[in-house]
Amino acid sequence: MSSADQSLSHALQTELPSGKDKTFAIIVAEWNHDITSSLAQACKQTLMDNDVAENDIDVFWIPGAFELPSAAKLINTKHDPDALICIGCVITGETKHDEYISSAVASGIMSLSIGLNKPVIFGLLTPRDNQQAIDRAGGKHGNKGVEAAATALKMLNLQASLDGNKKKIGF
Ligand code: DLZ
């Protein structure tokens, strides 16, 4: 199936794990605010729909997508949430800025996620134009903020299942 055919329901075909008693930081870039606020709202609502208390979700607004990895690191140091969800939207323009920003964000979030040993979710849209962004922020391709929340819940569930199955070493 091509990605164009995959809708929001793809991420939600199975029931999501509960996020009860887990804490989350949603970090949102101000650039393309109409899009990112819709992503962030859907993300927060999905967490709450899956047993996360509103008090356990902190939303941080930051200037642009480029700042997502450094802000996530800083917020982690100060707040130590169970999962961090990074949300932004970088739209292709006349110059190559989008390529530099998007690839820096992708590798920054990946290194952070591996280094912190906790879910750091890549909720960055990289559309060619505003319409593609709208289509993915509550339009015909669903809302990728929902998928970002679903990914965080699934990764926390993976972590919990591994913690529960730790093998004893030694006698
Ligand atoms: C500079 C810039 C440009 C041109 N485009 C976007 C964008 O489409 N989406 C986004 O989130 N941020 C953009 N920025 C801002 C950068 O992410 C960053 O905030 C600045 O370069 C300052 O580091």
CSV table of C-alpha atoms and ligand atoms in Angstrom, one decimal:
chain,number,residue,atom,x,y,z
A,1,MET,CA,0.0,0.0,0.0
A,2,SER,CA,1.4,3.4,-0.9
A,3,SER,CA,1.7,5.9,1.9
A,4,ALA,CA,-0.9,8.0,0.1
A,5,ASP,CA,-3.4,5.2,0.6
A,6,GLN,CA,-2.7,4.9,4.4
A,7,SER,CA,-5.1,6.9,6.5
A,8,LEU,CA,-5.2,7.8,10.1
A,9,SER,CA,-7.0,4.5,10.9
A,10,HIS,CA,-3.8,2.6,9.9
A,11,ALA,CA,-2.1,3.6,13.2
A,12,LEU,CA,-5.2,2.8,15.2
A,13,GLN,CA,-6.4,-0.5,13.8
A,14,THR,CA,-5.6,-2.1,17.1
A,15,GLU,CA,-6.5,-0.8,20.6
A,16,LEU,CA,-3.8,1.4,21.9
A,17,PRO,CA,-2.0,0.6,25.2
A,18,SER,CA,-3.1,2.6,28.2
A,19,GLY,CA,-0.9,5.5,29.2
A,20,LYS,CA,-2.2,5.6,32.8
A,21,ASP,CA,0.3,7.2,35.2
A,22,LYS,CA,2.8,8.0,32.4
A,23,THR,CA,4.0,11.5,31.9
A,24,PHE,CA,4.5,13.2,28.5
A,25,ALA,CA,6.1,16.4,27.1
A,26,ILE,CA,4.7,17.6,23.8
A,27,ILE,CA,7.1,20.0,22.2
A,28,VAL,CA,5.6,22.1,19.4
A,29,ALA,CA,7.3,24.4,16.9
A,30,GLU,CA,5.6,27.8,16.3
A,31,TRP,CA,6.4,27.8,12.6
A,32,ASN,CA,3.3,26.9,10.6
A,33,HIS,CA,1.3,27.4,13.7
A,34,ASP,CA,-2.1,26.5,12.2
A,35,ILE,CA,-0.8,23.1,11.3
A,36,THR,CA,1.4,22.4,14.4
A,37,SER,CA,-1.4,23.5,16.9
A,38,SER,CA,-3.8,21.1,15.2
A,39,LEU,CA,-1.2,18.3,15.4
A,40,ALA,CA,-0.5,19.1,19.1
A,41,GLN,CA,-4.1,19.2,20.0
A,42,ALA,CA,-4.9,15.8,18.4
A,43,CYS,CA,-1.8,14.4,20.0
A,44,LYS,CA,-2.8,15.5,23.5
A,45,GLN,CA,-6.4,14.4,23.0
A,46,THR,CA,-5.3,10.9,21.9
A,47,LEU,CA,-3.1,10.6,25.0
A,48,MET,CA,-6.1,11.6,27.2
A,49,ASP,CA,-8.4,9.2,25.3
A,50,ASN,CA,-6.0,6.5,26.4
A,51,ASP,CA,-6.0,7.1,30.1
A,52,VAL,CA,-3.3,9.8,30.4
A,53,ALA,CA,-4.3,12.5,32.9
A,54,GLU,CA,-4.3,16.1,31.6
A,55,ASN,CA,-1.9,17.0,34.4
A,56,ASP,CA,0.6,14.5,33.2
A,57,ILE,CA,0.9,16.2,29.8
A,58,ASP,CA,3.0,19.3,29.5
A,59,VAL,CA,3.0,21.3,26.2
A,60,PHE,CA,6.0,23.4,25.4
A,61,TRP,CA,6.0,25.9,22.5
A,62,ILE,CA,9.4,26.6,20.9
A,63,PRO,CA,10.4,28.8,17.9
A,64,GLY,CA,11.0,26.4,15.0
A,65,ALA,CA,11.5,22.7,14.1
A,66,PHE,CA,15.3,23.1,14.2
A,67,GLU,CA,15.1,23.7,17.9
A,68,LEU,CA,13.1,20.5,18.6
A,69,PRO,CA,16.0,18.2,19.5
A,70,SER,CA,17.8,20.7,21.8
A,71,ALA,CA,14.5,21.7,23.5
A,72,ALA,CA,13.6,18.0,24.0
A,73,LYS,CA,17.0,17.5,25.6
A,74,LEU,CA,16.6,20.5,27.9
A,75,ILE,CA,13.0,19.6,28.9
A,76,ASN,CA,14.1,16.0,29.6
A,77,THR,CA,16.8,17.2,31.9
A,78,LYS,CA,14.4,19.5,33.8
A,79,HIS,CA,11.2,17.4,33.8
A,80,ASP,CA,12.2,13.8,33.0
A,81,PRO,CA,8.9,12.8,31.4
A,82,ASP,CA,8.3,9.2,30.4
A,83,ALA,CA,8.1,10.2,26.8
A,84,LEU,CA,8.8,13.2,24.7
A,85,ILE,CA,6.8,14.0,21.5
A,86,CYS,CA,8.3,16.5,19.0
A,87,ILE,CA,5.9,18.2,16.7
A,88,GLY,CA,6.7,20.5,13.8
A,89,CYS,CA,6.0,21.2,10.1
A,90,VAL,CA,8.7,22.1,7.6
A,91,ILE,CA,7.3,23.1,4.2
A,92,THR,CA,9.4,22.9,1.1
A,93,GLY,CA,10.4,26.4,-0.1
A,94,GLU,CA,12.4,28.1,-2.8
A,95,THR,CA,15.7,27.2,-1.1
A,96,LYS,CA,17.0,24.0,0.5
A,97,HIS,CA,16.3,25.2,4.0
A,98,ASP,CA,13.7,22.4,4.4
A,99,GLU,CA,16.2,19.7,3.7
A,100,TYR,CA,18.7,21.0,6.2
A,101,ILE,CA,16.2,21.5,8.9
A,102,SER,CA,14.3,18.2,8.4
A,103,SER,CA,17.4,16.1,8.3
A,104,ALA,CA,18.9,17.8,11.3
A,105,VAL,CA,15.7,17.3,13.3
A,106,ALA,CA,15.5,13.6,12.2
A,107,SER,CA,19.1,12.8,13.2
A,108,GLY,CA,18.8,14.9,16.4
A,109,ILE,CA,15.7,13.1,17.6
A,110,MET,CA,17.1,9.7,16.7
A,111,SER,CA,20.3,10.3,18.7
A,112,LEU,CA,18.4,11.7,21.6
A,113,SER,CA,16.0,8.8,21.6
A,114,ILE,CA,18.8,6.2,21.6
A,115,GLY,CA,20.8,8.2,24.2
A,116,LEU,CA,18.0,8.8,26.6
A,117,ASN,CA,16.6,5.3,26.3
A,118,LYS,CA,13.1,6.5,26.2
A,119,PRO,CA,10.6,7.3,23.5
A,120,VAL,CA,11.4,10.6,21.7
A,121,ILE,CA,8.8,10.7,18.9
A,122,PHE,CA,9.4,12.3,15.5
A,123,GLY,CA,6.2,14.2,14.8
A,124,LEU,CA,7.5,16.3,12.0
A,125,LEU,CA,5.5,16.9,8.8
A,126,THR,CA,7.7,17.6,5.7
A,127,PRO,CA,5.1,18.5,3.1
A,128,ARG,CA,5.8,20.0,-0.3
A,129,ASP,CA,3.1,22.6,0.2
A,130,ASN,CA,0.5,23.9,2.6
A,131,GLN,CA,-2.3,21.7,1.2
A,132,GLN,CA,-0.3,18.6,1.9
A,133,ALA,CA,0.2,19.8,5.5
A,134,ILE,CA,-3.5,20.5,5.9
A,135,ASP,CA,-4.3,17.0,4.5
A,136,ARG,CA,-2.2,15.5,7.4
A,137,ALA,CA,-3.3,17.8,10.2
A,138,GLY,CA,-6.9,16.8,10.3
A,139,GLY,CA,-7.6,16.5,6.6
A,140,LYS,CA,-7.9,13.6,4.2
A,141,HIS,CA,-4.9,11.8,5.5
A,142,GLY,CA,-6.0,12.1,9.1
A,143,ASN,CA,-4.0,13.8,11.8
A,144,LYS,CA,-0.4,12.8,12.3
A,145,GLY,CA,-0.5,14.1,15.9
A,146,VAL,CA,-2.7,11.1,16.7
A,147,GLU,CA,-0.1,8.8,15.2
A,148,ALA,CA,2.7,10.5,17.2
A,149,ALA,CA,0.7,9.9,20.4
A,150,ALA,CA,0.0,6.3,19.4
A,151,THR,CA,3.7,5.7,18.7
A,152,ALA,CA,4.6,7.0,22.2
A,153,LEU,CA,2.1,4.8,23.9
A,154,LYS,CA,3.2,1.7,21.9
A,155,MET,CA,6.9,2.4,22.7
A,156,LEU,CA,6.1,2.8,26.4
A,157,ASN,CA,4.2,-0.5,26.3
A,158,LEU,CA,7.2,-2.2,24.7
A,159,GLN,CA,9.5,-0.8,27.4
A,160,ALA,CA,7.1,-2.0,30.1
A,161,SER,CA,6.8,-5.5,28.6
A,162,LEU,CA,10.6,-5.8,28.4
A,163,ASP,CA,11.0,-4.6,32.0
A,164,GLY,CA,8.5,-7.3,33.0
A,165,ASN,CA,10.5,-10.0,31.2
A,166,LYS,CA,14.0,-9.2,32.5
A,167,LYS,CA,16.0,-12.4,32.6
A,168,LYS,CA,18.0,-13.0,35.8
A,169,ILE,CA,21.7,-13.3,35.3
A,170,GLY,CA,23.7,-15.7,37.5
A,171,PHE,CA,22.6,-18.4,39.9
B,1,DLZ,C1,13.9,29.4,9.1
B,1,DLZ,C2,12.8,28.5,9.0
B,1,DLZ,C3,12.2,28.2,7.7
B,1,DLZ,C4,12.6,29.0,6.5
B,1,DLZ,N1,11.2,27.4,7.6
B,1,DLZ,C5,10.7,26.7,8.7
B,1,DLZ,C6,9.7,25.8,8.6
B,1,DLZ,O1,9.1,25.6,7.5
B,1,DLZ,N2,9.3,25.2,9.7
B,1,DLZ,C7,9.9,25.3,10.9
B,1,DLZ,O2,9.5,24.7,11.9
B,1,DLZ,N3,10.9,26.2,11.1
B,1,DLZ,C8,11.3,26.9,10.0
B,1,DLZ,N4,12.4,27.8,10.1
B,1,DLZ,C9,12.9,28.1,11.4
B,1,DLZ,C10,13.9,27.1,11.9
B,1,DLZ,O3,13.4,25.9,12.3
B,1,DLZ,C11,14.7,27.7,13.2
B,1,DLZ,O4,13.8,28.1,14.1
B,1,DLZ,C12,15.5,28.9,12.8
B,1,DLZ,O5,16.4,28.6,11.8
B,1,DLZ,C13,16.4,29.4,14.0
B,1,DLZ,O6,17.3,28.3,14.5
